[in-house]
GROMACS .gro file of C-alpha atoms in nm:
model
  373
    1MET     CA    1   1.429  -0.896   0.151
    2THR     CA    2   1.220  -0.611   0.132
    3ASP     CA    3   1.440  -0.250   0.163
    4HIS     CA    4   1.219  -0.178   0.481
    5GLN     CA    5   1.360  -0.466   0.590
    6ALA     CA    6   1.665  -0.468   0.488
    7GLU     CA    7   1.661  -0.040   0.707
    8ARG     CA    8   1.510  -0.261   1.002
    9ARG     CA    9   1.790  -0.524   1.020
   10ARG     CA   10   2.042  -0.265   0.979
   11LYS     CA   11   1.937  -0.018   1.263
   12GLU     CA   12   1.852  -0.420   1.455
   13LEU     CA   13   2.240  -0.480   1.448
   14LEU     CA   14   2.346  -0.165   1.602
   15TRP     CA   15   2.037  -0.150   1.946
   16ALA     CA   16   2.020  -0.432   2.225
   17ARG     CA   17   1.707  -0.487   2.444
   18GLY     CA   18   1.584  -0.147   2.288
   19ARG     CA   19   1.903   0.103   2.339
   20SER     CA   20   2.143   0.170   2.052
   21ILE     CA   21   2.530   0.028   2.088
   22ALA     CA   22   2.638   0.192   1.829
   23TRP     CA   23   2.889   0.376   2.046
   24VAL     CA   24   3.026   0.070   2.147
   25ALA     CA   25   3.279   0.056   1.805
   26PRO     CA   26   3.444   0.392   1.874
   27LEU     CA   27   3.462   0.413   2.261
   28LEU     CA   28   3.623   0.131   2.176
   29LEU     CA   29   3.859   0.215   1.886
   30LEU     CA   30   3.959   0.512   2.132
   31ALA     CA   31   3.985   0.280   2.420
   32GLY     CA   32   4.240   0.077   2.250
   33ILE     CA   33   4.458   0.356   2.052
   34THR     CA   34   4.507   0.539   2.357
   35ALA     CA   35   4.664   0.165   2.525
   36VAL     CA   36   4.827   0.144   2.307
   37ASP     CA   37   5.021   0.452   2.201
   38LEU     CA   38   5.069   0.468   2.600
   39ASN     CA   39   5.257   0.116   2.562
   40THR     CA   40   5.406   0.083   2.274
   41THR     CA   41   5.778   0.326   2.228
   42GLU     CA   42   5.846   0.635   2.139
   43ARG     CA   43   5.913   0.487   1.725
   44PHE     CA   44   5.551   0.390   1.737
   45ARG     CA   45   5.328   0.665   1.836
   46ILE     CA   46   4.946   0.695   1.696
   47VAL     CA   47   4.755   0.883   1.923
   48SER     CA   48   4.650   1.100   1.535
   49TRP     CA   49   4.482   0.793   1.501
   50ILE     CA   50   4.268   0.951   1.715
   51VAL     CA   51   4.118   1.115   1.452
   52LEU     CA   52   3.886   0.833   1.337
   53VAL     CA   53   3.733   0.774   1.644
   54PRO     CA   54   3.445   1.100   1.557
   55GLY     CA   55   3.415   0.964   1.194
   56ILE     CA   56   3.316   0.543   1.322
   57ALA     CA   57   3.133   0.814   1.520
   58ALA     CA   58   2.984   1.025   1.249
   59ALA     CA   59   2.888   0.678   0.927
   60ILE     CA   60   2.708   0.519   1.316
   61CYS     CA   61   2.629   0.734   1.573
   62GLY     CA   62   2.291   1.005   1.593
   63VAL     CA   63   2.514   1.378   1.561
   64TRP     CA   64   2.511   1.449   1.990
   65THR     CA   65   2.650   1.159   1.997
   66THR     CA   66   2.922   1.218   1.724
   67ALA     CA   67   2.988   1.512   1.915
   68VAL     CA   68   3.034   1.367   2.271
   69PHE     CA   69   3.346   1.188   2.128
   70ALA     CA   70   3.459   1.457   1.868
   71VAL     CA   71   3.493   1.674   2.257
   72LEU     CA   72   3.654   1.278   2.410
   73SER     CA   73   3.852   1.280   2.130
   74VAL     CA   74   4.047   1.531   2.218
   75LEU     CA   75   4.093   1.587   2.560
   76ASP     CA   76   4.215   1.181   2.517
   77TYR     CA   77   4.457   1.271   2.311
   78VAL     CA   78   4.637   1.670   2.520
   79ALA     CA   79   4.593   1.374   2.761
   80VAL     CA   80   4.766   1.127   2.660
   81ASP     CA   81   5.028   1.366   2.439
   82ASN     CA   82   5.100   1.444   2.747
   83ALA     CA   83   5.140   1.130   2.894
   84TRP     CA   84   5.459   1.195   2.730
   85PRO     CA   85   5.829   1.317   2.765
   86HIS     CA   86   5.924   1.650   2.589
   87GLN     CA   87   6.062   1.557   2.242
   88TYR     CA   88   5.846   1.275   2.195
   89ARG     CA   89   5.479   1.475   2.170
   90ALA     CA   90   5.284   1.469   1.889
   91GLY     CA   91   5.198   1.875   1.929
   92LEU     CA   92   4.995   2.144   1.825
   93PRO     CA   93   5.026   2.069   1.512
   94ASP     CA   94   4.763   1.673   1.498
   95PHE     CA   95   4.530   1.821   1.818
   96ILE     CA   96   4.473   2.064   1.543
   97LEU     CA   97   4.414   1.786   1.290
   98VAL     CA   98   4.213   1.576   1.567
   99ALA     CA   99   4.023   1.934   1.633
  100PHE     CA  100   3.937   2.012   1.315
  101ALA     CA  101   3.867   1.611   1.224
  102GLY     CA  102   3.613   1.660   1.517
  103LEU     CA  103   3.474   1.926   1.314
  104LEU     CA  104   3.458   1.729   1.048
  105ALA     CA  105   3.251   1.445   1.174
  106ILE     CA  106   3.006   1.613   1.313
  107LEU     CA  107   2.894   1.788   0.983
  108ALA     CA  108   2.941   1.461   0.791
  109CYS     CA  109   2.689   1.278   1.124
  110VAL     CA  110   2.380   1.628   1.070
  111ILE     CA  111   2.419   1.578   0.661
  112ARG     CA  112   2.351   1.109   0.684
  113ARG     CA  113   2.074   1.201   0.943
  114ASN     CA  114   1.946   1.481   0.752
  115GLY     CA  115   1.949   1.285   0.371
  116GLU     CA  116   1.928   0.913   0.584
  117ARG     CA  117   1.533   1.107   0.670
  118ARG     CA  118   1.493   1.259   0.341
  119MET     CA  119   1.508   0.858   0.223
  120LEU     CA  120   1.257   0.766   0.422
  121HIS     CA  121   1.020   0.972   0.351
  122MET     CA  122   1.075   0.941   0.016
  123ARG     CA  123   1.010   0.622   0.097
  124ASP     CA  124   0.725   0.558   0.264
  125ILE     CA  125   0.541   0.803  -0.087
  126ALA     CA  126   0.625   0.503  -0.236
  127GLU     CA  127   0.479   0.270   0.021
  128THR     CA  128   0.220   0.477   0.030
  129THR     CA  129   0.165   0.482  -0.360
  130ARG     CA  130   0.231   0.110  -0.372
  131ARG     CA  131  -0.096   0.034  -0.125
  132THR     CA  132  -0.309   0.274  -0.293
  133VAL     CA  133  -0.238   0.164  -0.642
  134LEU     CA  134  -0.259  -0.294  -0.485
  135ARG     CA  135  -0.420  -0.166  -0.166
  136PRO     CA  136  -0.349  -0.492   0.093
  137LEU     CA  137  -0.659  -0.732   0.026
  138PRO     CA  138  -0.779  -0.876   0.324
  139PRO     CA  139  -0.792  -1.321   0.383
  140GLY     CA  140  -1.082  -1.438   0.218
  141TRP     CA  141  -1.192  -1.109   0.068
  142ALA     CA  142  -1.554  -1.156  -0.065
  143GLY     CA  143  -1.573  -1.504  -0.080
  144LEU     CA  144  -1.310  -1.603  -0.268
  145GLU     CA  145  -0.922  -1.748  -0.169
  146HIS     CA  146  -0.635  -1.533  -0.333
  147ALA     CA  147  -0.287  -1.431  -0.321
  148ALA     CA  148  -0.080  -1.233  -0.474
  149VAL     CA  149   0.325  -1.203  -0.544
  150TYR     CA  150   0.436  -0.827  -0.662
  151LEU     CA  151   0.824  -0.814  -0.800
  152ALA     CA  152   0.917  -0.478  -0.924
  153ALA     CA  153   1.180  -0.437  -1.181
  154ASP     CA  154   1.290  -0.106  -1.079
  155THR     CA  155   1.348  -0.200  -0.652
  156GLN     CA  156   1.359   0.130  -0.557
  157ALA     CA  157   1.049   0.273  -0.772
  158ARG     CA  158   0.888  -0.082  -0.449
  159VAL     CA  159   0.553   0.036  -0.796
  160GLY     CA  160   0.532   0.039  -1.160
  161GLY     CA  161   0.230  -0.085  -1.415
  162ASP     CA  162   0.144  -0.430  -1.349
  163PHE     CA  163  -0.224  -0.395  -1.127
  164TYR     CA  164  -0.475  -0.600  -0.939
  165ASP     CA  165  -0.763  -0.585  -0.754
  166ILE     CA  166  -1.096  -0.780  -0.585
  167GLN     CA  167  -1.408  -0.510  -0.554
  168PRO     CA  168  -1.702  -0.701  -0.383
  169GLY     CA  169  -2.010  -0.533  -0.567
  170LEU     CA  170  -2.374  -0.506  -0.557
  171HIS     CA  171  -2.340  -0.800  -0.805
  172GLY     CA  172  -2.159  -1.086  -0.756
  173THR     CA  173  -1.720  -1.023  -0.722
  174ARG     CA  174  -1.493  -0.884  -1.000
  175VAL     CA  175  -1.142  -0.901  -1.062
  176LEU     CA  176  -0.904  -0.685  -1.209
  177VAL     CA  177  -0.533  -0.868  -1.331
  178GLY     CA  178  -0.368  -0.648  -1.596
  179ASP     CA  179  -0.062  -0.496  -1.671
  180VAL     CA  180   0.021  -0.122  -1.870
  181GLN     CA  181   0.271  -0.103  -2.150
  182GLY     CA  182   0.508   0.079  -2.034
  183LYS     CA  183   0.767   0.201  -1.713
  184GLY     CA  184   0.708   0.478  -1.473
  185LEU     CA  185   0.506   0.714  -1.357
  186GLY     CA  186   0.312   0.755  -1.688
  187ALA     CA  187   0.262   0.359  -1.598
  188VAL     CA  188   0.153   0.451  -1.190
  189GLU     CA  189  -0.042   0.667  -1.302
  190THR     CA  190  -0.256   0.501  -1.630
  191ALA     CA  191  -0.319   0.144  -1.358
  192ALA     CA  192  -0.454   0.384  -1.082
  193ALA     CA  193  -0.652   0.598  -1.325
  194LEU     CA  194  -0.771   0.192  -1.368
  195LEU     CA  195  -0.812   0.025  -1.072
  196GLY     CA  196  -1.051   0.389  -0.910
  197THR     CA  197  -1.341   0.334  -1.249
  198PHE     CA  198  -1.286  -0.086  -1.178
  199ARG     CA  199  -1.339  -0.019  -0.800
  200GLU     CA  200  -1.687   0.197  -0.794
  201ALA     CA  201  -1.818  -0.023  -1.185
  202GLY     CA  202  -1.762  -0.312  -1.036
  203TYR     CA  203  -1.962  -0.220  -0.697
  204HIS     CA  204  -2.217  -0.075  -0.901
  205GLU     CA  205  -2.298  -0.206  -1.281
  206ARG     CA  206  -2.472  -0.517  -1.259
  207ASP     CA  207  -2.325  -0.692  -1.616
  208LEU     CA  208  -1.940  -0.729  -1.610
  209ALA     CA  209  -1.994  -0.574  -2.045
  210THR     CA  210  -2.042  -0.310  -1.873
  211VAL     CA  211  -1.731  -0.289  -1.597
  212ALA     CA  212  -1.538  -0.320  -1.915
  213ASP     CA  213  -1.614  -0.113  -2.122
  214ARG     CA  214  -1.667   0.150  -1.866
  215LEU     CA  215  -1.277   0.067  -1.853
  216GLU     CA  216  -1.220   0.122  -2.176
  217THR     CA  217  -1.414   0.468  -2.244
  218ARG     CA  218  -1.128   0.520  -1.871
  219MET     CA  219  -0.836   0.489  -2.035
  220ILE     CA  220  -0.918   0.628  -2.320
  221ARG     CA  221  -0.990   0.990  -2.141
  222HIS     CA  222  -0.705   0.927  -1.931
  223ARG     CA  223  -0.467   0.880  -2.226
  224SER     CA  224  -0.635   1.177  -2.378
  225HIS     CA  225  -0.599   1.432  -2.045
  226THR     CA  226  -0.241   1.322  -2.077
  227VAL     CA  227  -0.145   1.405  -2.415
  228ALA     CA  228  -0.299   1.714  -2.316
  229LEU     CA  229  -0.075   1.812  -2.092
  230GLY     CA  230   0.241   1.704  -2.355
  231ARG     CA  231   0.348   1.419  -2.295
  232ASP     CA  232   0.433   1.179  -2.421
  233ASP     CA  233   0.119   0.843  -2.364
  234GLY     CA  234  -0.086   0.853  -2.681
  235ASP     CA  235  -0.041   0.492  -2.791
  236ARG     CA  236   0.024   0.340  -2.364
  237PHE     CA  237  -0.251   0.087  -2.414
  238ALA     CA  238  -0.311  -0.186  -2.077
  239THR     CA  239  -0.356  -0.562  -2.091
  240ALA     CA  240  -0.579  -0.694  -1.911
  241VAL     CA  241  -0.791  -0.999  -1.729
  242LEU     CA  242  -1.119  -0.890  -1.568
  243LEU     CA  243  -1.315  -1.123  -1.394
  244GLY     CA  244  -1.631  -1.191  -1.238
  245PHE     CA  245  -1.795  -1.479  -1.016
  246PRO     CA  246  -2.233  -1.451  -0.978
  247PRO     CA  247  -2.326  -1.522  -0.653
  248ASP     CA  248  -2.566  -1.737  -0.823
  249ALA     CA  249  -2.325  -1.932  -0.970
  250PRO     CA  250  -2.067  -2.077  -0.805
  251ASP     CA  251  -1.932  -2.275  -1.027
  252VAL     CA  252  -1.904  -2.052  -1.320
  253VAL     CA  253  -1.702  -1.764  -1.377
  254GLU     CA  254  -1.713  -1.486  -1.610
  255LEU     CA  255  -1.464  -1.331  -1.868
  256ILE     CA  256  -1.374  -1.037  -2.021
  257ASN     CA  257  -0.999  -1.047  -2.202
  258PHE     CA  258  -0.818  -0.744  -2.298
  259GLY     CA  259  -0.505  -0.849  -2.524
  260HIS     CA  260  -0.408  -1.084  -2.176
  261GLU     CA  261  -0.261  -1.420  -2.197
  262PRO     CA  262  -0.548  -1.643  -1.999
  263PRO     CA  263  -0.574  -1.737  -1.717
  264LEU     CA  264  -0.499  -2.134  -1.580
  265ALA     CA  265  -0.753  -2.295  -1.447
  266VAL     CA  266  -0.530  -2.528  -1.212
  267GLY     CA  267  -0.753  -2.762  -0.964
  268PRO     CA  268  -0.672  -3.128  -0.858
  269THR     CA  269  -0.706  -3.331  -1.226
  270GLY     CA  270  -0.430  -3.119  -1.395
  271VAL     CA  271  -0.374  -2.748  -1.610
  272ARG     CA  272  -0.570  -2.591  -1.862
  273PRO     CA  273  -0.553  -2.277  -2.031
  274LEU     CA  274  -0.912  -2.072  -2.095
  275PRO     CA  275  -1.068  -1.927  -2.368
  276PRO     CA  276  -0.835  -1.606  -2.496
  277GLY     CA  277  -1.163  -1.409  -2.638
  278GLY     CA  278  -0.959  -1.209  -2.913
  279GLY     CA  279  -1.032  -0.889  -2.696
  280LEU     CA  280  -0.748  -0.605  -2.787
  281PRO     CA  281  -0.611  -0.477  -2.526
  282LEU     CA  282  -0.771  -0.124  -2.288
  283GLY     CA  283  -0.719   0.173  -2.575
  284MET     CA  284  -0.750   0.000  -2.871
  285ALA     CA  285  -1.159  -0.031  -2.850
  286ASP     CA  286  -1.143   0.231  -3.186
  287LEU     CA  287  -0.931  -0.127  -3.372
  288SER     CA  288  -1.214  -0.396  -3.336
  289ALA     CA  289  -1.426  -0.446  -3.616
  290SER     CA  290  -1.653  -0.472  -3.312
  291LYS     CA  291  -1.602  -0.118  -3.155
  292GLY     CA  292  -1.695  -0.217  -2.875
  293PRO     CA  293  -1.539  -0.499  -2.510
  294PRO     CA  294  -1.442  -0.876  -2.581
  295PRO     CA  295  -1.672  -1.100  -2.533
  296THR     CA  296  -1.787  -1.210  -2.198
  297LEU     CA  297  -1.702  -1.576  -2.196
  298THR     CA  298  -1.832  -1.831  -1.955
  299VAL     CA  299  -1.629  -2.084  -1.810
  300THR     CA  300  -1.752  -2.371  -1.558
  301LEU     CA  301  -1.492  -2.417  -1.296
  302ALA     CA  302  -1.445  -2.787  -1.127
  303PRO     CA  303  -1.433  -2.836  -0.728
  304GLY     CA  304  -1.086  -2.614  -0.615
  305GLU     CA  305  -0.979  -2.515  -0.964
  306THR     CA  306  -0.710  -2.237  -0.884
  307LEU     CA  307  -0.784  -1.948  -1.181
  308LEU     CA  308  -0.403  -1.825  -1.188
  309ILE     CA  309  -0.316  -1.511  -1.373
  310THR     CA  310   0.047  -1.349  -1.471
  311THR     CA  311   0.144  -1.107  -1.626
  312ASP     CA  312   0.395  -1.110  -1.877
  313GLY     CA  313   0.711  -1.095  -1.661
  314VAL     CA  314   0.676  -1.399  -1.526
  315THR     CA  315   0.634  -1.552  -1.891
  316GLU     CA  316   0.939  -1.277  -2.022
  317ALA     CA  317   1.168  -1.417  -1.757
  318ARG     CA  318   1.494  -1.537  -1.923
  319ASN     CA  319   1.753  -1.714  -1.722
  320ARG     CA  320   2.127  -1.672  -1.835
  321ASP     CA  321   2.094  -1.881  -2.189
  322GLY     CA  322   1.760  -1.657  -2.320
  323THR     CA  323   1.507  -1.984  -2.214
  324PHE     CA  324   1.240  -1.833  -2.115
  325PHE     CA  325   1.059  -1.882  -1.863
  326PRO     CA  326   0.789  -2.216  -1.846
  327LEU     CA  327   0.523  -2.125  -1.678
  328PRO     CA  328   0.321  -2.410  -1.819
  329GLU     CA  329   0.526  -2.702  -1.671
  330ALA     CA  330   0.580  -2.578  -1.389
  331VAL     CA  331   0.265  -2.550  -1.270
  332THR     CA  332   0.204  -2.865  -1.331
  333GLN     CA  333   0.465  -2.898  -1.086
  334ALA     CA  334   0.300  -2.693  -0.758
  335PRO     CA  335   0.277  -2.905  -0.455
  336ALA     CA  336  -0.052  -2.767  -0.434
  337PRO     CA  337  -0.308  -2.584  -0.637
  338ASP     CA  338  -0.456  -2.368  -0.347
  339PRO     CA  339  -0.365  -2.002  -0.483
  340THR     CA  340  -0.099  -1.956  -0.151
  341HIS     CA  341   0.171  -2.251  -0.239
  342LEU     CA  342   0.096  -2.230  -0.603
  343VAL     CA  343   0.223  -1.812  -0.654
  344ALA     CA  344   0.471  -1.928  -0.328
  345HIS     CA  345   0.608  -2.257  -0.603
  346ILE     CA  346   0.631  -1.964  -0.946
  347ARG     CA  347   0.773  -1.663  -0.747
  348ASP     CA  348   1.086  -1.907  -0.657
  349GLY     CA  349   1.003  -2.041  -1.004
  350VAL     CA  350   1.080  -1.727  -1.191
  351LEU     CA  351   1.342  -1.588  -0.937
  352ARG     CA  352   1.617  -1.929  -0.964
  353HIS     CA  353   1.503  -1.880  -1.365
  354SER     CA  354   1.587  -1.538  -1.417
  355HIS     CA  355   1.885  -1.496  -1.135
  356GLY     CA  356   1.674  -1.261  -0.959
  357ARG     CA  357   1.711  -1.010  -1.233
  358LEU     CA  358   1.320  -0.902  -1.375
  359SER     CA  359   1.409  -0.725  -1.677
  360ASP     CA  360   1.007  -0.600  -1.636
  361ASP     CA  361   0.755  -0.609  -1.318
  362THR     CA  362   0.618  -0.958  -1.273
  363THR     CA  363   0.275  -1.007  -1.068
  364ILE     CA  364   0.157  -1.393  -1.013
  365PHE     CA  365  -0.222  -1.338  -0.908
  366ALA     CA  366  -0.377  -1.696  -0.785
  367VAL     CA  367  -0.794  -1.706  -0.660
  368ARG     CA  368  -1.086  -1.966  -0.602
  369ARG     CA  369  -1.353  -1.914  -0.464
  370THR     CA  370  -1.376  -2.045  -0.118
  371ALA     CA  371  -1.496  -2.346   0.048
  372THR     CA  372  -1.864  -2.197   0.187
  373SER     CA  373  -1.849  -1.890  -0.116
   0.00000   0.00000   0.00000
């Protein structure tokens, strides 16, 4: 369950038929304290417990509702205390305590509501950032059946250095899945920069190698810019897999691997890894002997085969004994080779294996051509 869903669930617990029922709890407490104080002996006076009523209201109600309960508490205190003979009354000291507690409760409620508004605003910003980097992909987008799961190691950040996208273009559909080295906002910025270039180059460029070259150039330019700003990003790189689905070859996929784990082809007949390609990560082309992008590989896919690409959050997930998640074995146990079932199966397996404790951002992405493409 995401943070947003959890917040909605907590809110729904205090609502019934479209109306808030948060006021019921402090009202019942007020009525209960009043009834107990009036129906017990003078040895068990609890009317001063009314200080709890505006405090409870401040925790779950709005400012105006809290203010109403603060006033009701004072009035109820006066009425209940005066119902006792003079020698048994709590008197002025407790009255001051109840009145002062009401004022503090109102102030606390104002602070709480302001904090909630700031938290929701920051959550909206984080969600907008996530949707910008990992934009929603329509079902069957660009002739591809796809499914993806992204699990951020930092649940508050909601987005990290993993990235993926599908870009239809003039020369076929391209897919990019990758992982930026490092964490934090610097990794998010790098992922956004690479995705922006991919969306433009993937649409316009005829050759997949040209798209790869544009990605390498963007990585170098982005890194130079952040270094000029005085940030320690001079050695940042990104591993990635770039796929091309030519429109005139429905059984072929083009593959360029930037130092990433090779995709797994999952089909009715079994699981096989695609060739690694031997490429270096984005940002390291200068270390290559060819000084250019990695080679473009052409792979023939069997009918119904799905390509599964994961980031190292999957392969490096550990259990309590320190054992890594066995991805190939888990894939062979998937109930079906279609992207949706495959991604859900691997996600559940990773979470069970790591007991929900992810040490790195985790992306599971699966794609295959639709039956009609």
